[in-house]
Amino acid sequence: MSGIVFHQQQVVFPSHHCKCCSVPRIKGERVGFPYLQHGYAASCPKFVKLSPHAVVGGSGGAQYSEQWLDARKKQKREKIAGVDQDELLDPLLLADADSCFCEFRGVQIHHKVYDAESQSNNSSQSHTISQVAHNSSWKLGLPMILLHGFGASVYSWSRVMKPLTEVTGSKVLAFDRPAFGLTSRVDASTYLSTGTNDAKPLNPYSLAFSVLATLHFIDFLASEKIVLVGHSAGSLVAVDSYFEAPECIEALILIAPAIFAPNAAQKPAEQDKAGRENQTEGEISNSNMLAKPFIKIFEILLKCITCITQAIVQMTKGMTDMLNLMYKRTLSAILRSAFGVMLIRVIIDKFGRAAVRSAWHDPNQATEHVLNGYTKPLRAKGWDKALAEFTAATLANAQSESKSPLSKRLSEISCPVLIITGDNDRIVPSWNAKRLSQAIPGSCLEVIKNCGHLPHEEKVDEFVSIVYKFLHGAFGDQKEPSLQGAVV
């Protein structure tokens, strides 16, 4: 308590008034602990009361101090989204019994692997798929890699990993992308400074790093080809991985894909409109021969105005792009600052659990067990800084012009593609999935009714059935030897 000096069994008030309240004190007066607890100090608004059984005298002073400190610690204990932040742990200490870790470019990546053989030995674990895959002897014979979305982790695949091993007849692997789950949170500035000017390491929180990690796990599974599954923002990683190594991806499955889909019908409509306008101008020019000199002058003026307008637009666009670049760089710097980290903590605390609930068609299905599964990574050391770095790296990737926009490359995907969405997805609307299916030639679209953003968690049976039917339809007629060569 401010203004009070503890001295064995008594307290000395060195000033006339307590610094934390206006109660008068006699200078030099010594007050015993019982008097302190029930007399003057009891009137102090910042006084922390002891239990009536507190021992006073001798070693009791130490017990008093310990009790007082414990009370102060309880007052200062901080929680983010219901998770205690006072004792954050190394991700390795938070691992489950079936967790695995492997090092990739200095990052310890958390992952889980299930295989068909071990699951077939335990029939109780494969009850979900029994009605679908057990009715057929057909198995794909290729491993599958699962990529989670923003704010999720391997946990989000826990309900479908085992059933999917029955579909594939091979291994199913899911890993935590850097900044999420139990993958180690490396310090980006230290990590990036370890390279040389000729070979600088990739930002571990960038999209490109996640793509390379995906390709690493393809090698890890010792398979020439795999089926790649991405959910929400994980779909971006899946599609980019395909363009990086299309020869390794046998099929893509995109769940509630957070990929902006272009409106395919927009360009033809614009072209028809332009053609009609040109035709109208031609007809007017031919039918008004007497006004031809005036029309010529008008056309010249129109061309001049058009050129000037285009020049202004180009100049404005250049300034807009420059300002946009400066804005993104400034925002990235703010995100990496102490203020940005604090902002991340506030946002996760206020909206983290609510965001998980809103992802479900029925928020009541987001039980406390589900919420704890999503918030468990908040117990890992450095989770807030890593999330800030990930957000900054995402902005940096958005401003990069080294590659053409993904929306313009979607038509280049040639492998079988399945798109699954919920009809009540409040995070990525189902209409975007419909547009995406139109942009990818030959893709299949499945809309699950009464489902939100998490089909693989909300509608497990229906989800697994759709995946099975898609893979069987795409590869069921292929000869067995062509697939068996890739079985792990």
GROMACS .gro file of C-alpha atoms in nm:
model
  488
    1MET     CA    1   0.000   0.000   0.000
    2SER     CA    2   0.141   0.341  -0.101
    3GLY     CA    3   0.289   0.547   0.180
    4ILE     CA    4   0.330   0.252   0.417
    5VAL     CA    5   0.656   0.079   0.507
    6PHE     CA    6   0.633  -0.273   0.646
    7HIS     CA    7   0.861  -0.334   0.945
    8GLN     CA    8   0.830  -0.675   1.106
    9GLN     CA    9   0.500  -0.668   1.300
   10GLN     CA   10   0.429  -0.297   1.280
   11VAL     CA   11   0.372  -0.030   1.017
   12VAL     CA   12   0.519   0.320   1.028
   13PHE     CA   13   0.333   0.608   0.864
   14PRO     CA   14   0.609   0.849   0.754
   15SER     CA   15   0.367   1.119   0.639
   16HIS     CA   16   0.057   1.293   0.773
   17HIS     CA   17  -0.175   1.146   0.510
   18CYS     CA   18  -0.190   0.812   0.333
   19LYS     CA   19  -0.085   0.871  -0.030
   20CYS     CA   20  -0.370   0.661  -0.168
   21CYS     CA   21  -0.651   0.822   0.034
   22SER     CA   22  -0.728   1.125   0.257
   23VAL     CA   23  -0.733   0.944   0.592
   24PRO     CA   24  -0.516   1.148   0.839
   25ARG     CA   25  -0.215   0.980   0.994
   26ILE     CA   26  -0.004   1.086   1.296
   27LYS     CA   27   0.355   1.132   1.191
   28GLY     CA   28   0.576   0.858   1.332
   29GLU     CA   29   0.280   0.662   1.468
   30ARG     CA   30   0.328   0.286   1.477
   31VAL     CA   31   0.023   0.076   1.405
   32GLY     CA   32   0.007  -0.300   1.476
   33PHE     CA   33  -0.125  -0.542   1.215
   34PRO     CA   34  -0.464  -0.602   1.379
   35TYR     CA   35  -0.516  -0.226   1.399
   36LEU     CA   36  -0.392  -0.188   1.042
   37GLN     CA   37  -0.634  -0.454   0.917
   38HIS     CA   38  -0.946  -0.332   1.097
   39GLY     CA   39  -0.866   0.037   1.168
   40TYR     CA   40  -0.707   0.303   0.950
   41ALA     CA   41  -0.610   0.073   0.664
   42ALA     CA   42  -0.957  -0.071   0.634
   43SER     CA   43  -1.072   0.276   0.523
   44CYS     CA   44  -0.815   0.288   0.243
   45PRO     CA   45  -0.979   0.214  -0.094
   46LYS     CA   46  -0.669   0.030  -0.217
   47PHE     CA   47  -0.635  -0.186   0.090
   48VAL     CA   48  -0.634  -0.560   0.020
   49LYS     CA   49  -0.806  -0.735   0.308
   50LEU     CA   50  -0.659  -1.047   0.461
   51SER     CA   51  -0.852  -1.346   0.579
   52PRO     CA   52  -0.945  -1.333   0.951
   53HIS     CA   53  -0.718  -1.635   1.001
   54ALA     CA   54  -0.403  -1.450   0.890
   55VAL     CA   55  -0.117  -1.510   1.132
   56VAL     CA   56   0.060  -1.202   1.269
   57GLY     CA   57   0.397  -1.189   1.441
   58GLY     CA   58   0.736  -1.349   1.376
   59SER     CA   59   0.717  -1.554   1.057
   60GLY     CA   60   0.359  -1.431   1.019
   61GLY     CA   61   0.491  -1.117   0.853
   62ALA     CA   62   0.624  -1.330   0.564
   63GLN     CA   63   0.291  -1.507   0.534
   64TYR     CA   64   0.115  -1.170   0.530
   65SER     CA   65   0.343  -1.043   0.251
   66GLU     CA   66   0.295  -1.362   0.049
   67GLN     CA   67  -0.083  -1.340   0.082
   68TRP     CA   68  -0.078  -0.975  -0.020
   69LEU     CA   69   0.134  -1.052  -0.329
   70ASP     CA   70  -0.093  -1.340  -0.430
   71ALA     CA   71  -0.392  -1.106  -0.415
   72ARG     CA   72  -0.212  -0.852  -0.632
   73LYS     CA   73  -0.121  -1.122  -0.887
   74LYS     CA   74  -0.482  -1.229  -0.917
   75GLN     CA   75  -0.583  -0.869  -0.981
   76LYS     CA   76  -0.323  -0.829  -1.260
   77ARG     CA   77  -0.387  -1.166  -1.433
   78GLU     CA   78  -0.463  -1.107  -1.800
   79LYS     CA   79  -0.677  -1.321  -2.027
   80ILE     CA   80  -0.718  -1.309  -2.405
   81ALA     CA   81  -1.033  -1.479  -2.539
   82GLY     CA   82  -1.058  -1.659  -2.207
   83VAL     CA   83  -0.699  -1.789  -2.218
   84ASP     CA   84  -0.462  -1.703  -1.933
   85GLN     CA   85  -0.167  -1.499  -2.066
   86ASP     CA   86   0.050  -1.499  -1.751
   87GLU     CA   87   0.217  -1.833  -1.819
   88LEU     CA   88   0.265  -1.885  -2.193
   89LEU     CA   89   0.439  -2.207  -2.293
   90ASP     CA   90   0.660  -2.344  -2.566
   91PRO     CA   91   0.436  -2.506  -2.832
   92LEU     CA   92   0.615  -2.838  -2.775
   93LEU     CA   93   0.470  -2.846  -2.423
   94LEU     CA   94   0.117  -2.802  -2.559
   95ALA     CA   95   0.138  -3.096  -2.798
   96ASP     CA   96  -0.117  -3.378  -2.806
   97ALA     CA   97  -0.033  -3.746  -2.780
   98ASP     CA   98  -0.050  -3.782  -3.160
   99SER     CA   99   0.136  -3.459  -3.239
  100CYS     CA  100   0.451  -3.465  -3.451
  101PHE     CA  101   0.711  -3.197  -3.521
  102CYS     CA  102   0.961  -3.160  -3.803
  103GLU     CA  103   1.207  -2.884  -3.881
  104PHE     CA  104   1.173  -2.702  -4.210
  105ARG     CA  105   1.406  -2.410  -4.278
  106GLY     CA  106   1.454  -2.340  -3.909
  107VAL     CA  107   1.084  -2.362  -3.819
  108GLN     CA  108   0.944  -2.647  -3.608
  109ILE     CA  109   0.622  -2.738  -3.791
  110HIS     CA  110   0.351  -2.916  -3.597
  111HIS     CA  111   0.161  -3.182  -3.790
  112LYS     CA  112  -0.045  -3.498  -3.751
  113VAL     CA  113  -0.054  -3.803  -3.976
  114TYR     CA  114  -0.313  -4.080  -3.994
  115ASP     CA  115  -0.285  -4.383  -4.219
  116ALA     CA  116  -0.544  -4.631  -4.340
  117GLU     CA  117  -0.370  -4.939  -4.200
  118SER     CA  118  -0.371  -4.819  -3.838
  119GLN     CA  119  -0.731  -4.703  -3.866
  120SER     CA  120  -0.851  -5.034  -4.012
  121ASN     CA  121  -0.724  -5.205  -3.699
  122ASN     CA  122  -0.965  -4.997  -3.494
  123SER     CA  123  -1.313  -5.023  -3.645
  124SER     CA  124  -1.464  -4.788  -3.384
  125GLN     CA  125  -1.260  -4.499  -3.527
  126SER     CA  126  -1.395  -4.542  -3.881
  127HIS     CA  127  -1.769  -4.537  -3.810
  128THR     CA  128  -1.825  -4.211  -3.999
  129ILE     CA  129  -1.722  -4.349  -4.337
  130SER     CA  130  -1.864  -4.699  -4.294
  131GLN     CA  131  -2.181  -4.618  -4.491
  132VAL     CA  132  -1.988  -4.475  -4.786
  133ALA     CA  133  -1.647  -4.626  -4.846
  134HIS     CA  134  -1.704  -4.962  -4.676
  135ASN     CA  135  -1.970  -5.045  -4.936
  136SER     CA  136  -1.700  -5.037  -5.203
  137SER     CA  137  -1.362  -5.202  -5.230
  138TRP     CA  138  -1.232  -4.907  -5.431
  139LYS     CA  139  -0.963  -4.691  -5.267
  140LEU     CA  140  -0.784  -4.398  -5.425
  141GLY     CA  141  -0.439  -4.507  -5.314
  142LEU     CA  142  -0.300  -4.154  -5.290
  143PRO     CA  143  -0.212  -3.955  -4.976
  144MET     CA  144  -0.392  -3.634  -4.889
  145ILE     CA  145  -0.265  -3.306  -4.736
  146LEU     CA  146  -0.503  -3.072  -4.550
  147LEU     CA  147  -0.444  -2.695  -4.526
  148HIS     CA  148  -0.636  -2.500  -4.261
  149GLY     CA  149  -0.765  -2.144  -4.287
  150PHE     CA  150  -0.690  -1.820  -4.101
  151GLY     CA  151  -0.711  -1.853  -3.723
  152ALA     CA  152  -0.750  -2.231  -3.741
  153SER     CA  153  -0.508  -2.520  -3.696
  154VAL     CA  154  -0.475  -2.897  -3.727
  155TYR     CA  155  -0.757  -2.912  -3.471
  156SER     CA  156  -1.011  -2.802  -3.734
  157TRP     CA  157  -0.948  -3.128  -3.926
  158SER     CA  158  -0.978  -3.357  -3.623
  159ARG     CA  159  -1.326  -3.482  -3.715
  160VAL     CA  160  -1.246  -3.587  -4.072
  161MET     CA  161  -0.882  -3.700  -4.075
  162LYS     CA  162  -0.957  -4.059  -3.977
  163PRO     CA  163  -1.258  -4.101  -4.211
  164LEU     CA  164  -1.056  -3.956  -4.500
  165THR     CA  165  -0.794  -4.229  -4.459
  166GLU     CA  166  -1.072  -4.474  -4.553
  167VAL     CA  167  -1.145  -4.272  -4.866
  168THR     CA  168  -0.784  -4.245  -4.977
  169GLY     CA  169  -0.665  -4.586  -4.859
  170SER     CA  170  -0.345  -4.403  -4.773
  171LYS     CA  171  -0.207  -4.139  -4.538
  172VAL     CA  172  -0.377  -3.812  -4.449
  173LEU     CA  173  -0.157  -3.531  -4.315
  174ALA     CA  174  -0.246  -3.190  -4.172
  175PHE     CA  175   0.003  -2.929  -4.054
  176ASP     CA  176  -0.010  -2.594  -3.877
  177ARG     CA  177   0.100  -2.309  -4.099
  178PRO     CA  178   0.346  -2.064  -3.935
  179ALA     CA  179   0.167  -1.821  -3.697
  180PHE     CA  180  -0.104  -2.079  -3.621
  181GLY     CA  181  -0.154  -2.388  -3.410
  182LEU     CA  182   0.154  -2.529  -3.239
  183THR     CA  183   0.411  -2.451  -3.507
  184SER     CA  184   0.700  -2.256  -3.353
  185ARG     CA  185   0.680  -1.876  -3.352
  186VAL     CA  186   1.015  -1.756  -3.480
  187ASP     CA  187   1.123  -1.395  -3.458
  188ALA     CA  188   1.091  -1.274  -3.818
  189SER     CA  189   1.353  -0.997  -3.796
  190THR     CA  190   1.612  -1.232  -3.646
  191TYR     CA  191   1.520  -1.508  -3.890
  192LEU     CA  192   1.549  -1.284  -4.196
  193SER     CA  193   1.883  -1.141  -4.080
  194THR     CA  194   2.048  -1.485  -4.087
  195GLY     CA  195   2.072  -1.492  -4.467
  196THR     CA  196   2.318  -1.327  -4.703
  197ASN     CA  197   2.254  -1.066  -4.970
  198ASP     CA  198   2.266  -1.338  -5.236
  199ALA     CA  199   2.039  -1.583  -5.053
  200LYS     CA  200   1.797  -1.416  -4.816
  201PRO     CA  201   1.560  -1.656  -4.637
  202LEU     CA  202   1.189  -1.639  -4.704
  203ASN     CA  203   0.968  -1.470  -4.448
  204PRO     CA  204   0.834  -1.770  -4.249
  205TYR     CA  205   0.493  -1.601  -4.226
  206SER     CA  206   0.458  -1.545  -4.600
  207LEU     CA  207   0.234  -1.732  -4.840
  208ALA     CA  208   0.539  -1.850  -5.034
  209PHE     CA  209   0.682  -2.017  -4.722
  210SER     CA  210   0.355  -2.207  -4.664
  211VAL     CA  211   0.364  -2.323  -5.027
  212LEU     CA  212   0.720  -2.454  -4.987
  213ALA     CA  213   0.621  -2.623  -4.659
  214THR     CA  214   0.337  -2.796  -4.847
  215LEU     CA  215   0.580  -2.923  -5.111
  216HIS     CA  216   0.811  -3.036  -4.831
  217PHE     CA  217   0.535  -3.253  -4.687
  218ILE     CA  218   0.470  -3.405  -5.030
  219ASP     CA  219   0.833  -3.523  -5.022
  220PHE     CA  220   0.785  -3.623  -4.658
  221LEU     CA  221   0.503  -3.858  -4.763
  222ALA     CA  222   0.730  -4.007  -5.030
  223SER     CA  223   0.459  -3.979  -5.291
  224GLU     CA  224   0.481  -3.856  -5.648
  225LYS     CA  225   0.125  -3.726  -5.639
  226ILE     CA  226  -0.123  -3.621  -5.371
  227VAL     CA  227  -0.472  -3.481  -5.327
  228LEU     CA  228  -0.449  -3.129  -5.185
  229VAL     CA  229  -0.731  -2.992  -4.969
  230GLY     CA  230  -0.756  -2.628  -4.862
  231HIS     CA  231  -1.010  -2.457  -4.639
  232SER     CA  232  -1.085  -2.084  -4.659
  233ALA     CA  233  -0.748  -1.901  -4.675
  234GLY     CA  234  -0.581  -2.242  -4.697
  235SER     CA  235  -0.731  -2.267  -5.047
  236LEU     CA  236  -0.493  -1.990  -5.156
  237VAL     CA  237  -0.199  -2.201  -5.039
  238ALA     CA  238  -0.345  -2.504  -5.217
  239VAL     CA  239  -0.389  -2.327  -5.552
  240ASP     CA  240  -0.048  -2.158  -5.532
  241SER     CA  241   0.108  -2.497  -5.450
  242TYR     CA  242  -0.057  -2.636  -5.763
  243PHE     CA  243   0.095  -2.364  -5.982
  244GLU     CA  244   0.432  -2.421  -5.814
  245ALA     CA  245   0.431  -2.797  -5.879
  246PRO     CA  246   0.130  -2.904  -6.091
  247GLU     CA  247   0.290  -3.242  -6.159
  248CYS     CA  248   0.255  -3.330  -5.788
  249ILE     CA  249  -0.114  -3.243  -5.747
  250GLU     CA  250  -0.356  -3.510  -5.866
  251ALA     CA  251  -0.667  -3.320  -5.752
  252LEU     CA  252  -0.769  -3.006  -5.563
  253ILE     CA  253  -1.049  -2.984  -5.307
  254LEU     CA  254  -1.135  -2.628  -5.203
  255ILE     CA  255  -1.366  -2.581  -4.903
  256ALA     CA  256  -1.532  -2.240  -4.857
  257PRO     CA  257  -1.241  -2.098  -5.061
  258ALA     CA  258  -1.134  -1.745  -4.969
  259ILE     CA  259  -1.030  -1.676  -5.329
  260PHE     CA  260  -1.184  -1.379  -5.505
  261ALA     CA  261  -1.357  -1.510  -5.814
  262PRO     CA  262  -1.394  -1.285  -6.120
  263ASN     CA  263  -1.732  -1.236  -6.284
  264ALA     CA  264  -1.693  -1.439  -6.601
  265ALA     CA  265  -1.991  -1.275  -6.774
  266GLN     CA  266  -1.862  -0.922  -6.737
  267LYS     CA  267  -1.616  -0.901  -7.027
  268PRO     CA  268  -1.843  -1.034  -7.306
  269ALA     CA  269  -2.118  -0.792  -7.204
  270GLU     CA  270  -1.878  -0.501  -7.214
  271GLN     CA  271  -1.755  -0.607  -7.558
  272ASP     CA  272  -2.112  -0.629  -7.695
  273LYS     CA  273  -2.190  -0.285  -7.556
  274ALA     CA  274  -1.878  -0.136  -7.716
  275GLY     CA  275  -1.967  -0.301  -8.049
  276ARG     CA  276  -2.318  -0.156  -8.044
  277GLU     CA  277  -2.182   0.191  -7.969
  278ASN     CA  278  -1.932   0.170  -8.256
  279GLN     CA  279  -2.204   0.050  -8.491
  280THR     CA  280  -2.433   0.336  -8.388
  281GLU     CA  281  -2.160   0.594  -8.449
  282GLY     CA  282  -2.096   0.448  -8.795
  283GLU     CA  283  -2.462   0.464  -8.893
  284ILE     CA  284  -2.490   0.826  -8.782
  285SER     CA  285  -2.178   0.919  -8.978
  286ASN     CA  286  -2.303   0.760  -9.299
  287SER     CA  287  -2.656   0.900  -9.278
  288ASN     CA  288  -2.560   1.260  -9.222
  289MET     CA  289  -2.336   1.341  -9.516
  290LEU     CA  290  -2.424   1.714  -9.504
  291ALA     CA  291  -2.298   1.742  -9.148
  292LYS     CA  292  -1.977   1.552  -9.222
  293PRO     CA  293  -1.736   1.850  -9.171
  294PHE     CA  294  -1.885   1.924  -8.831
  295ILE     CA  295  -1.872   1.557  -8.737
  296LYS     CA  296  -1.503   1.545  -8.839
  297ILE     CA  297  -1.426   1.839  -8.610
  298PHE     CA  298  -1.629   1.678  -8.333
  299GLU     CA  299  -1.437   1.348  -8.375
  300ILE     CA  300  -1.102   1.529  -8.357
  301LEU     CA  301  -1.207   1.715  -8.042
  302LEU     CA  302  -1.337   1.391  -7.894
  303LYS     CA  303  -1.008   1.217  -7.961
  304CYS     CA  304  -0.813   1.504  -7.801
  305ILE     CA  305  -1.036   1.501  -7.494
  306THR     CA  306  -1.005   1.122  -7.475
  307CYS     CA  307  -0.624   1.139  -7.489
  308ILE     CA  308  -0.610   1.407  -7.222
  309THR     CA  309  -0.853   1.213  -7.004
  310GLN     CA  310  -0.652   0.893  -7.042
  311ALA     CA  311  -0.332   1.077  -6.952
  312ILE     CA  312  -0.495   1.219  -6.638
  313VAL     CA  313  -0.634   0.877  -6.545
  314GLN     CA  314  -0.292   0.713  -6.592
  315MET     CA  315  -0.124   0.982  -6.384
  316THR     CA  316  -0.391   0.953  -6.115
  317LYS     CA  317  -0.363   0.575  -6.122
  318GLY     CA  318   0.015   0.603  -6.077
  319MET     CA  319  -0.032   0.834  -5.780
  320THR     CA  320  -0.302   0.602  -5.641
  321ASP     CA  321  -0.074   0.299  -5.674
  322MET     CA  322   0.210   0.489  -5.508
  323LEU     CA  323  -0.012   0.605  -5.223
  324ASN     CA  324  -0.155   0.256  -5.189
  325LEU     CA  325   0.198   0.112  -5.168
  326MET     CA  326   0.299   0.370  -4.907
  327TYR     CA  327  -0.019   0.298  -4.713
  328LYS     CA  328   0.046  -0.077  -4.709
  329ARG     CA  329   0.409  -0.031  -4.604
  330THR     CA  330   0.308   0.205  -4.326
  331LEU     CA  331   0.039  -0.034  -4.212
  332SER     CA  332   0.289  -0.322  -4.213
  333ALA     CA  333   0.529  -0.118  -3.999
  334ILE     CA  334   0.250  -0.036  -3.754
  335LEU     CA  335   0.147  -0.402  -3.732
  336ARG     CA  336   0.504  -0.502  -3.644
  337SER     CA  337   0.527  -0.237  -3.371
  338ALA     CA  338   0.432  -0.277  -3.004
  339PHE     CA  339   0.111  -0.089  -3.079
  340GLY     CA  340   0.025  -0.332  -3.359
  341VAL     CA  341   0.081  -0.634  -3.134
  342MET     CA  342  -0.139  -0.475  -2.868
  343LEU     CA  343  -0.406  -0.413  -3.133
  344ILE     CA  344  -0.392  -0.780  -3.238
  345ARG     CA  345  -0.444  -0.885  -2.875
  346VAL     CA  346  -0.743  -0.654  -2.835
  347ILE     CA  347  -0.906  -0.777  -3.157
  348ILE     CA  348  -0.857  -1.145  -3.070
  349ASP     CA  349  -0.987  -1.084  -2.719
  350LYS     CA  350  -1.299  -0.900  -2.833
  351PHE     CA  351  -1.388  -1.094  -3.146
  352GLY     CA  352  -1.194  -1.425  -3.144
  353ARG     CA  353  -1.452  -1.651  -2.985
  354ALA     CA  354  -1.740  -1.465  -3.153
  355ALA     CA  355  -1.577  -1.523  -3.495
  356VAL     CA  356  -1.563  -1.899  -3.432
  357ARG     CA  357  -1.931  -1.904  -3.338
  358SER     CA  358  -2.032  -1.701  -3.644
  359ALA     CA  359  -1.851  -1.950  -3.867
  360TRP     CA  360  -2.111  -2.214  -3.779
  361HIS     CA  361  -2.458  -2.227  -3.931
  362ASP     CA  362  -2.582  -2.301  -3.579
  363PRO     CA  363  -2.363  -2.109  -3.331
  364ASN     CA  364  -2.477  -2.344  -3.054
  365GLN     CA  365  -2.270  -2.619  -3.217
  366ALA     CA  366  -1.959  -2.420  -3.128
  367THR     CA  367  -1.941  -2.578  -2.784
  368GLU     CA  368  -1.690  -2.488  -2.515
  369HIS     CA  369  -1.482  -2.786  -2.628
  370VAL     CA  370  -1.470  -2.644  -2.984
  371LEU     CA  371  -1.385  -2.295  -2.860
  372ASN     CA  372  -1.106  -2.433  -2.642
  373GLY     CA  373  -0.967  -2.621  -2.942
  374TYR     CA  374  -0.950  -2.300  -3.145
  375THR     CA  375  -0.808  -2.086  -2.863
  376LYS     CA  376  -0.549  -2.337  -2.737
  377PRO     CA  377  -0.272  -2.185  -2.955
  378LEU     CA  378  -0.315  -1.859  -2.759
  379ARG     CA  379  -0.125  -2.036  -2.480
  380ALA     CA  380   0.188  -2.052  -2.698
  381LYS     CA  381   0.472  -1.804  -2.649
  382GLY     CA  382   0.487  -1.529  -2.908
  383TRP     CA  383   0.147  -1.601  -3.065
  384ASP     CA  384   0.058  -1.230  -3.081
  385LYS     CA  385   0.380  -1.116  -3.250
  386ALA     CA  386   0.359  -1.403  -3.497
  387LEU     CA  387   0.002  -1.314  -3.590
  388ALA     CA  388   0.106  -0.952  -3.643
  389GLU     CA  389   0.395  -1.068  -3.866
  390PHE     CA  390   0.160  -1.294  -4.062
  391THR     CA  391  -0.082  -1.006  -4.125
  392ALA     CA  392   0.204  -0.780  -4.235
  393ALA     CA  393   0.342  -1.052  -4.465
  394THR     CA  394  -0.005  -1.098  -4.618
  395LEU     CA  395  -0.013  -0.726  -4.702
  396ALA     CA  396   0.334  -0.752  -4.854
  397ASN     CA  397   0.219  -1.044  -5.069
  398ALA     CA  398  -0.086  -0.847  -5.185
  399GLN     CA  399   0.132  -0.558  -5.304
  400SER     CA  400   0.377  -0.786  -5.488
  401GLU     CA  401   0.356  -0.765  -5.867
  402SER     CA  402   0.601  -1.044  -5.949
  403LYS     CA  403   0.315  -1.271  -6.059
  404SER     CA  404  -0.008  -1.210  -6.241
  405PRO     CA  405  -0.320  -1.202  -6.022
  406LEU     CA  406  -0.446  -1.543  -5.917
  407SER     CA  407  -0.791  -1.467  -6.058
  408LYS     CA  408  -0.639  -1.450  -6.408
  409ARG     CA  409  -0.464  -1.789  -6.370
  410LEU     CA  410  -0.761  -1.992  -6.247
  411SER     CA  411  -0.849  -2.101  -6.601
  412GLU     CA  412  -0.504  -2.264  -6.626
  413ILE     CA  413  -0.588  -2.530  -6.364
  414SER     CA  414  -0.618  -2.862  -6.545
  415CYS     CA  415  -0.649  -3.118  -6.264
  416PRO     CA  416  -0.990  -3.226  -6.124
  417VAL     CA  417  -1.124  -2.965  -5.881
  418LEU     CA  418  -1.399  -2.997  -5.621
  419ILE     CA  419  -1.542  -2.685  -5.454
  420ILE     CA  420  -1.753  -2.731  -5.140
  421THR     CA  421  -1.944  -2.450  -4.968
  422GLY     CA  422  -2.220  -2.406  -4.715
  423ASP     CA  423  -2.542  -2.231  -4.814
  424ASN     CA  424  -2.523  -2.013  -4.501
  425ASP     CA  425  -2.156  -1.918  -4.502
  426ARG     CA  426  -2.138  -1.577  -4.335
  427ILE     CA  427  -1.761  -1.540  -4.383
  428VAL     CA  428  -1.711  -1.636  -4.751
  429PRO     CA  429  -2.052  -1.620  -4.925
  430SER     CA  430  -2.155  -1.921  -5.130
  431TRP     CA  431  -2.203  -1.705  -5.441
  432ASN     CA  432  -1.827  -1.654  -5.451
  433ALA     CA  433  -1.776  -2.032  -5.464
  434LYS     CA  434  -2.023  -2.049  -5.753
  435ARG     CA  435  -1.825  -1.785  -5.944
  436LEU     CA  436  -1.503  -1.969  -5.868
  437SER     CA  437  -1.643  -2.291  -6.012
  438GLN     CA  438  -1.724  -2.102  -6.334
  439ALA     CA  439  -1.370  -1.963  -6.351
  440ILE     CA  440  -1.207  -2.309  -6.317
  441PRO     CA  441  -1.282  -2.527  -6.622
  442GLY     CA  442  -1.444  -2.861  -6.543
  443SER     CA  443  -1.466  -2.802  -6.167
  444CYS     CA  444  -1.743  -2.953  -5.955
  445LEU     CA  445  -1.947  -2.747  -5.709
  446GLU     CA  446  -2.130  -2.888  -5.408
  447VAL     CA  447  -2.344  -2.669  -5.180
  448ILE     CA  448  -2.429  -2.823  -4.842
  449LYS     CA  449  -2.759  -2.709  -4.698
  450ASN     CA  450  -2.792  -2.571  -4.346
  451CYS     CA  451  -2.417  -2.533  -4.328
  452GLY     CA  452  -2.186  -2.240  -4.256
  453HIS     CA  453  -1.815  -2.179  -4.315
  454LEU     CA  454  -1.700  -2.515  -4.174
  455PRO     CA  455  -1.850  -2.804  -4.376
  456HIS     CA  456  -1.579  -3.046  -4.257
  457GLU     CA  457  -1.675  -2.977  -3.896
  458GLU     CA  458  -2.049  -2.910  -3.917
  459LYS     CA  459  -2.153  -3.179  -4.168
  460VAL     CA  460  -1.888  -3.449  -4.136
  461ASP     CA  461  -2.084  -3.739  -4.290
  462GLU     CA  462  -2.206  -3.536  -4.586
  463PHE     CA  463  -1.864  -3.381  -4.640
  464VAL     CA  464  -1.683  -3.714  -4.646
  465SER     CA  465  -1.948  -3.862  -4.876
  466ILE     CA  466  -1.906  -3.575  -5.124
  467VAL     CA  467  -1.527  -3.615  -5.124
  468TYR     CA  468  -1.556  -3.990  -5.180
  469LYS     CA  469  -1.800  -3.953  -5.471
  470PHE     CA  470  -1.584  -3.686  -5.634
  471LEU     CA  471  -1.263  -3.889  -5.613
  472HIS     CA  472  -1.436  -4.207  -5.726
  473GLY     CA  473  -1.594  -4.022  -6.019
  474ALA     CA  474  -1.261  -3.867  -6.121
  475PHE     CA  475  -1.034  -4.169  -6.073
  476GLY     CA  476  -1.260  -4.473  -6.024
  477ASP     CA  477  -1.224  -4.590  -6.385
  478GLN     CA  478  -0.846  -4.570  -6.381
  479LYS     CA  479  -0.650  -4.892  -6.370
  480GLU     CA  480  -0.526  -4.998  -6.030
  481PRO     CA  481  -0.153  -5.022  -6.120
  482SER     CA  482  -0.137  -4.653  -6.216
  483LEU     CA  483  -0.246  -4.556  -5.867
  484GLN     CA  484  -0.076  -4.827  -5.665
  485GLY     CA  485   0.266  -4.696  -5.761
  486ALA     CA  486   0.207  -4.394  -5.540
  487VAL     CA  487   0.067  -4.575  -5.236
  488VAL     CA  488   0.258  -4.487  -4.921
   0.00000   0.00000   0.00000
